[in-house]
Amino acid sequence: ELAAVIGSGYDSRSKDLDLASPLEAQDRFGVAVSLDYDSTLNRHRLAVVARDDEGEGDAAGSVETGAVYLFTFTDDSFSGASHVGNIGHSYDTTASDFDLRITSTQSWGGSLTSVALEGNYLAVGASRSTVTAANDGQVELFSFTNNTAATQFNNIVNEGTLCTPCSADAQDVAVVPETGQTLANGDAFGFAVSLNGNRLVVGANEGDGANSGGNAESGEVHIFPITHYEVSDAVFATNSS
């Protein structure tokens, strides 16, 4: 049985959450979702990508930059749904907002395509961004406070970026699938992301495999270990075979 719906105009069930504001026409809310359960607090948290969001108060104008909407609940059965914050262009109103600006390579649609939430980590994939080549893609890794029910998504910190040639900050990871190889035009790194324990997995569905013998657009999966509040050295599984 359907427990609830979160979206524009939904309010017929006790657990529904009406997002008529701030959602606007063609925001594409629901492109990606990730649900996490906190056994200590006995409640769920939810992160949802609105790919074509234009920022807080349409701060990006007509440019679709995308945003991640953050939700909390008051129990483990989705009661008390609350929209507590956003990660996206010019979002800085609440303690659970974070101003993230990644421009899409495409002339239509935002750059954000995936999200993964576990514990106090959140990974956001932007496979439609351009770092050094069109649509090579990137992933942003965030941490936040989840000590109490009232501070579950507070104090959001951008812990690092995974891309080519990302290395400006100490916790960035330069993605090198094979010696001498970088993410390339159209790889779409960040098309899908998943967090589990201390591992981050990133899909690059348009990747061409290893330079030493991969197949065009066969796709790749990149696997990273993560240490406490730090992105560690990368381990990859990218050969198309």
mmCIF file of N, CA and C in Angstrom, residues 16-80:
data_model
loop_
_atom_site.group_PDB
_atom_site.id
_atom_site.type_symbol
_atom_site.label_atom_id
_atom_site.label_comp_id
_atom_site.label_asym_id
_atom_site.label_seq_id
_atom_site.Cartn_x
_atom_site.Cartn_y
_atom_site.Cartn_z
ATOM 1 N N ASP A 16 1.354 12.632 3.175
ATOM 2 C CA ASP A 16 1.764 13.336 1.947
ATOM 3 C C ASP A 16 2.466 14.646 2.306
ATOM 4 N N LEU A 17 3.264 15.134 1.372
ATOM 5 C CA LEU A 17 3.906 16.437 1.548
ATOM 6 C C LEU A 17 3.751 17.234 0.264
ATOM 7 N N ASP A 18 3.059 18.365 0.363
ATOM 8 C CA ASP A 18 2.787 19.224 -0.785
ATOM 9 C C ASP A 18 3.974 20.152 -1.036
ATOM 10 N N LEU A 19 4.592 20.000 -2.216
ATOM 11 C CA LEU A 19 5.722 20.853 -2.592
ATOM 12 C C LEU A 19 5.339 21.799 -3.726
ATOM 13 N N ALA A 20 4.085 22.237 -3.746
ATOM 14 C CA ALA A 20 3.664 23.200 -4.774
ATOM 15 C C ALA A 20 4.573 24.416 -4.760
ATOM 16 N N SER A 21 5.073 24.748 -3.589
ATOM 17 C CA SER A 21 6.164 25.702 -3.443
ATOM 18 C C SER A 21 7.202 25.000 -2.565
ATOM 19 N N PRO A 22 8.423 24.837 -3.019
ATOM 20 C CA PRO A 22 9.121 25.567 -4.070
ATOM 21 C C PRO A 22 9.161 24.917 -5.452
ATOM 22 N N LEU A 23 8.576 23.722 -5.652
ATOM 23 C CA LEU A 23 8.658 23.111 -6.968
ATOM 24 C C LEU A 23 7.933 23.946 -8.007
ATOM 25 N N GLU A 24 8.548 24.046 -9.179
ATOM 26 C CA GLU A 24 7.959 24.774 -10.290
ATOM 27 C C GLU A 24 7.785 23.837 -11.479
ATOM 28 N N ALA A 25 7.069 24.288 -12.471
ATOM 29 C CA ALA A 25 6.856 23.496 -13.675
ATOM 30 C C ALA A 25 8.197 23.091 -14.282
ATOM 31 N N GLN A 26 8.286 21.832 -14.653
ATOM 32 C CA GLN A 26 9.444 21.267 -15.350
ATOM 33 C C GLN A 26 10.717 21.243 -14.494
ATOM 34 N N ASP A 27 10.590 21.168 -13.179
ATOM 35 C CA ASP A 27 11.772 21.016 -12.326
ATOM 36 C C ASP A 27 12.344 19.601 -12.382
ATOM 37 N N ARG A 28 11.542 18.636 -12.804
ATOM 38 C CA ARG A 28 11.971 17.230 -12.915
ATOM 39 C C ARG A 28 12.382 16.655 -11.557
ATOM 40 N N PHE A 29 11.608 16.945 -10.537
ATOM 41 C CA PHE A 29 11.808 16.407 -9.198
ATOM 42 C C PHE A 29 11.583 14.897 -9.221
ATOM 43 N N GLY A 30 12.543 14.128 -8.696
ATOM 44 C CA GLY A 30 12.424 12.677 -8.679
ATOM 45 C C GLY A 30 13.301 11.973 -9.679
ATOM 46 N N VAL A 31 14.176 12.696 -10.364
ATOM 47 C CA VAL A 31 15.105 12.070 -11.310
ATOM 48 C C VAL A 31 15.962 11.015 -10.619
ATOM 49 N N ALA A 32 16.335 11.267 -9.373
ATOM 50 C CA ALA A 32 17.094 10.301 -8.581
ATOM 51 C C ALA A 32 16.687 10.439 -7.123
ATOM 52 N N VAL A 33 16.684 9.335 -6.394
ATOM 53 C CA VAL A 33 16.294 9.342 -4.979
ATOM 54 C C VAL A 33 17.226 8.444 -4.178
ATOM 55 N N SER A 34 17.375 8.773 -2.897
ATOM 56 C CA SER A 34 18.123 7.905 -1.992
ATOM 57 C C SER A 34 17.524 8.017 -0.594
ATOM 58 N N LEU A 35 17.258 6.861 0.014
ATOM 59 C CA LEU A 35 16.632 6.792 1.332
ATOM 60 C C LEU A 35 17.594 6.143 2.319
ATOM 61 N N ASP A 36 17.707 6.733 3.507
ATOM 62 C CA ASP A 36 18.591 6.182 4.535
ATOM 63 C C ASP A 36 17.841 6.089 5.854
ATOM 64 N N TYR A 37 18.129 5.030 6.617
ATOM 65 C CA TYR A 37 17.485 4.834 7.913
ATOM 66 C C TYR A 37 18.519 4.988 9.026
ATOM 67 N N ASP A 38 18.210 5.819 10.003
ATOM 68 C CA ASP A 38 19.071 6.009 11.167
ATOM 69 C C ASP A 38 18.509 5.178 12.315
ATOM 70 N N SER A 39 19.197 4.102 12.668
ATOM 71 C CA SER A 39 18.697 3.200 13.703
ATOM 72 C C SER A 39 18.737 3.835 15.082
ATOM 73 N N THR A 40 19.634 4.787 15.291
ATOM 74 C CA THR A 40 19.699 5.469 16.584
ATOM 75 C C THR A 40 18.496 6.389 16.783
ATOM 76 N N LEU A 41 18.170 7.150 15.737
ATOM 77 C CA LEU A 41 17.038 8.077 15.810
ATOM 78 C C LEU A 41 15.714 7.406 15.464
ATOM 79 N N ASN A 42 15.787 6.194 14.918
ATOM 80 C CA ASN A 42 14.596 5.430 14.518
ATOM 81 C C ASN A 42 13.738 6.209 13.534
ATOM 82 N N ARG A 43 14.394 6.718 12.504
ATOM 83 C CA ARG A 43 13.670 7.475 11.486
ATOM 84 C C ARG A 43 14.471 7.491 10.191
ATOM 85 N N HIS A 44 13.767 7.825 9.109
ATOM 86 C CA HIS A 44 14.394 7.871 7.789
ATOM 87 C C HIS A 44 14.799 9.291 7.417
ATOM 88 N N ARG A 45 15.741 9.365 6.471
ATOM 89 C CA ARG A 45 16.084 10.605 5.776
ATOM 90 C C ARG A 45 16.012 10.328 4.283
ATOM 91 N N LEU A 46 15.737 11.368 3.515
ATOM 92 C CA LEU A 46 15.536 11.196 2.082
ATOM 93 C C LEU A 46 16.205 12.334 1.322
ATOM 94 N N ALA A 47 16.860 11.985 0.215
ATOM 95 C CA ALA A 47 17.443 12.978 -0.693
ATOM 96 C C ALA A 47 16.878 12.733 -2.087
ATOM 97 N N VAL A 48 16.425 13.801 -2.757
ATOM 98 C CA VAL A 48 15.787 13.696 -4.067
ATOM 99 C C VAL A 48 16.378 14.739 -5.008
ATOM 100 N N VAL A 49 16.739 14.313 -6.207
ATOM 101 C CA VAL A 49 17.264 15.233 -7.213
ATOM 102 C C VAL A 49 16.120 15.827 -8.034
ATOM 103 N N ALA A 50 16.122 17.153 -8.148
ATOM 104 C CA ALA A 50 15.268 17.868 -9.104
ATOM 105 C C ALA A 50 16.216 18.394 -10.181
ATOM 106 N N ARG A 51 16.349 17.651 -11.250
ATOM 107 C CA ARG A 51 17.409 17.905 -12.222
ATOM 108 C C ARG A 51 17.374 19.297 -12.827
ATOM 109 N N ASP A 52 16.163 19.838 -13.044
ATOM 110 C CA ASP A 52 16.052 21.105 -13.771
ATOM 111 C C ASP A 52 15.675 22.286 -12.872
ATOM 112 N N ASP A 53 15.903 22.132 -11.568
ATOM 113 C CA ASP A 53 15.702 23.238 -10.633
ATOM 114 C C ASP A 53 16.592 24.422 -11.044
ATOM 115 N N GLU A 54 16.081 25.630 -10.869
ATOM 116 C CA GLU A 54 16.812 26.839 -11.290
ATOM 117 C C GLU A 54 17.346 27.649 -10.114
ATOM 118 N N GLY A 55 17.477 27.001 -8.962
ATOM 119 C CA GLY A 55 18.053 27.666 -7.802
ATOM 120 C C GLY A 55 17.024 28.335 -6.921
ATOM 121 N N GLU A 56 17.468 28.746 -5.742
ATOM 122 C CA GLU A 56 16.557 29.390 -4.795
ATOM 123 C C GLU A 56 16.023 30.697 -5.369
ATOM 124 N N GLY A 57 14.701 30.814 -5.436
ATOM 125 C CA GLY A 57 14.095 32.008 -6.004
ATOM 126 C C GLY A 57 14.469 32.226 -7.460
ATOM 127 N N ASP A 58 14.711 31.117 -8.180
ATOM 128 C CA ASP A 58 15.148 31.182 -9.584
ATOM 129 C C ASP A 58 16.422 32.013 -9.731
ATOM 130 N N ALA A 59 17.342 31.830 -8.780
ATOM 131 C CA ALA A 59 18.591 32.602 -8.786
ATOM 132 C C ALA A 59 19.413 32.378 -10.047
ATOM 133 N N ALA A 60 19.247 31.204 -10.668
ATOM 134 C CA ALA A 60 19.998 30.909 -11.886
ATOM 135 C C ALA A 60 19.307 31.439 -13.137
ATOM 136 N N GLY A 61 18.203 32.187 -12.935
ATOM 137 C CA GLY A 61 17.471 32.706 -14.081
ATOM 138 C C GLY A 61 16.791 31.574 -14.822
ATOM 139 N N SER A 62 16.974 31.518 -16.116
ATOM 140 C CA SER A 62 16.373 30.457 -16.921
ATOM 141 C C SER A 62 17.306 29.263 -17.094
ATOM 142 N N VAL A 63 18.452 29.292 -16.384
ATOM 143 C CA VAL A 63 19.429 28.211 -16.494
ATOM 144 C C VAL A 63 19.061 27.089 -15.527
ATOM 145 N N GLU A 64 18.911 25.892 -16.036
ATOM 146 C CA GLU A 64 18.544 24.739 -15.215
ATOM 147 C C GLU A 64 19.815 24.112 -14.648
ATOM 148 N N THR A 65 20.067 24.380 -13.372
ATOM 149 C CA THR A 65 21.309 23.902 -12.746
ATOM 150 C C THR A 65 21.107 22.641 -11.924
ATOM 151 N N GLY A 66 19.887 22.422 -11.436
ATOM 152 C CA GLY A 66 19.604 21.238 -10.640
ATOM 153 C C GLY A 66 19.794 21.456 -9.156
ATOM 154 N N ALA A 67 19.114 20.643 -8.351
ATOM 155 C CA ALA A 67 19.229 20.736 -6.899
ATOM 156 C C ALA A 67 18.900 19.397 -6.264
ATOM 157 N N VAL A 68 19.415 19.194 -5.052
ATOM 158 C CA VAL A 68 19.053 18.038 -4.235
ATOM 159 C C VAL A 68 18.168 18.534 -3.099
ATOM 160 N N TYR A 69 16.970 17.969 -2.974
ATOM 161 C CA TYR A 69 16.031 18.318 -1.910
ATOM 162 C C TYR A 69 16.217 17.339 -0.755
ATOM 163 N N LEU A 70 16.286 17.849 0.462
ATOM 164 C CA LEU A 70 16.549 17.038 1.646
ATOM 165 C C LEU A 70 15.309 16.982 2.536
ATOM 166 N N PHE A 71 14.953 15.781 2.979
ATOM 167 C CA PHE A 71 13.739 15.574 3.775
ATOM 168 C C PHE A 71 14.042 14.757 5.021
ATOM 169 N N THR A 72 13.338 15.067 6.095
ATOM 170 C CA THR A 72 13.385 14.264 7.308
ATOM 171 C C THR A 72 11.977 13.783 7.654
ATOM 172 N N PHE A 73 11.924 12.772 8.523
ATOM 173 C CA PHE A 73 10.653 12.229 9.006
ATOM 174 C C PHE A 73 10.736 12.085 10.523
ATOM 175 N N THR A 74 9.610 11.895 11.163
ATOM 176 C CA THR A 74 9.592 11.814 12.622
ATOM 177 C C THR A 74 9.573 10.388 13.144
ATOM 178 N N ASP A 75 9.479 9.394 12.248
ATOM 179 C CA ASP A 75 9.525 7.995 12.674
ATOM 180 C C ASP A 75 9.987 7.134 11.511
ATOM 181 N N ASP A 76 9.886 5.797 11.673
ATOM 182 C CA ASP A 76 10.347 4.892 10.626
ATOM 183 C C ASP A 76 9.249 4.499 9.653
ATOM 184 N N SER A 77 8.083 5.152 9.738
ATOM 185 C CA SER A 77 6.979 4.856 8.821
ATOM 186 C C SER A 77 6.565 6.087 8.018
ATOM 187 N N PHE A 78 7.482 7.047 7.920
ATOM 188 C CA PHE A 78 7.341 8.218 7.045
ATOM 189 C C PHE A 78 6.313 9.236 7.516
ATOM 190 N N SER A 79 6.075 9.274 8.826
ATOM 191 C CA SER A 79 5.233 10.342 9.377
ATOM 192 C C SER A 79 6.033 11.632 9.476
ATOM 193 N N GLY A 80 5.328 12.740 9.502
ATOM 194 C CA GLY A 80 5.959 14.029 9.751
ATOM 195 C C GLY A 80 6.983 14.458 8.730
#
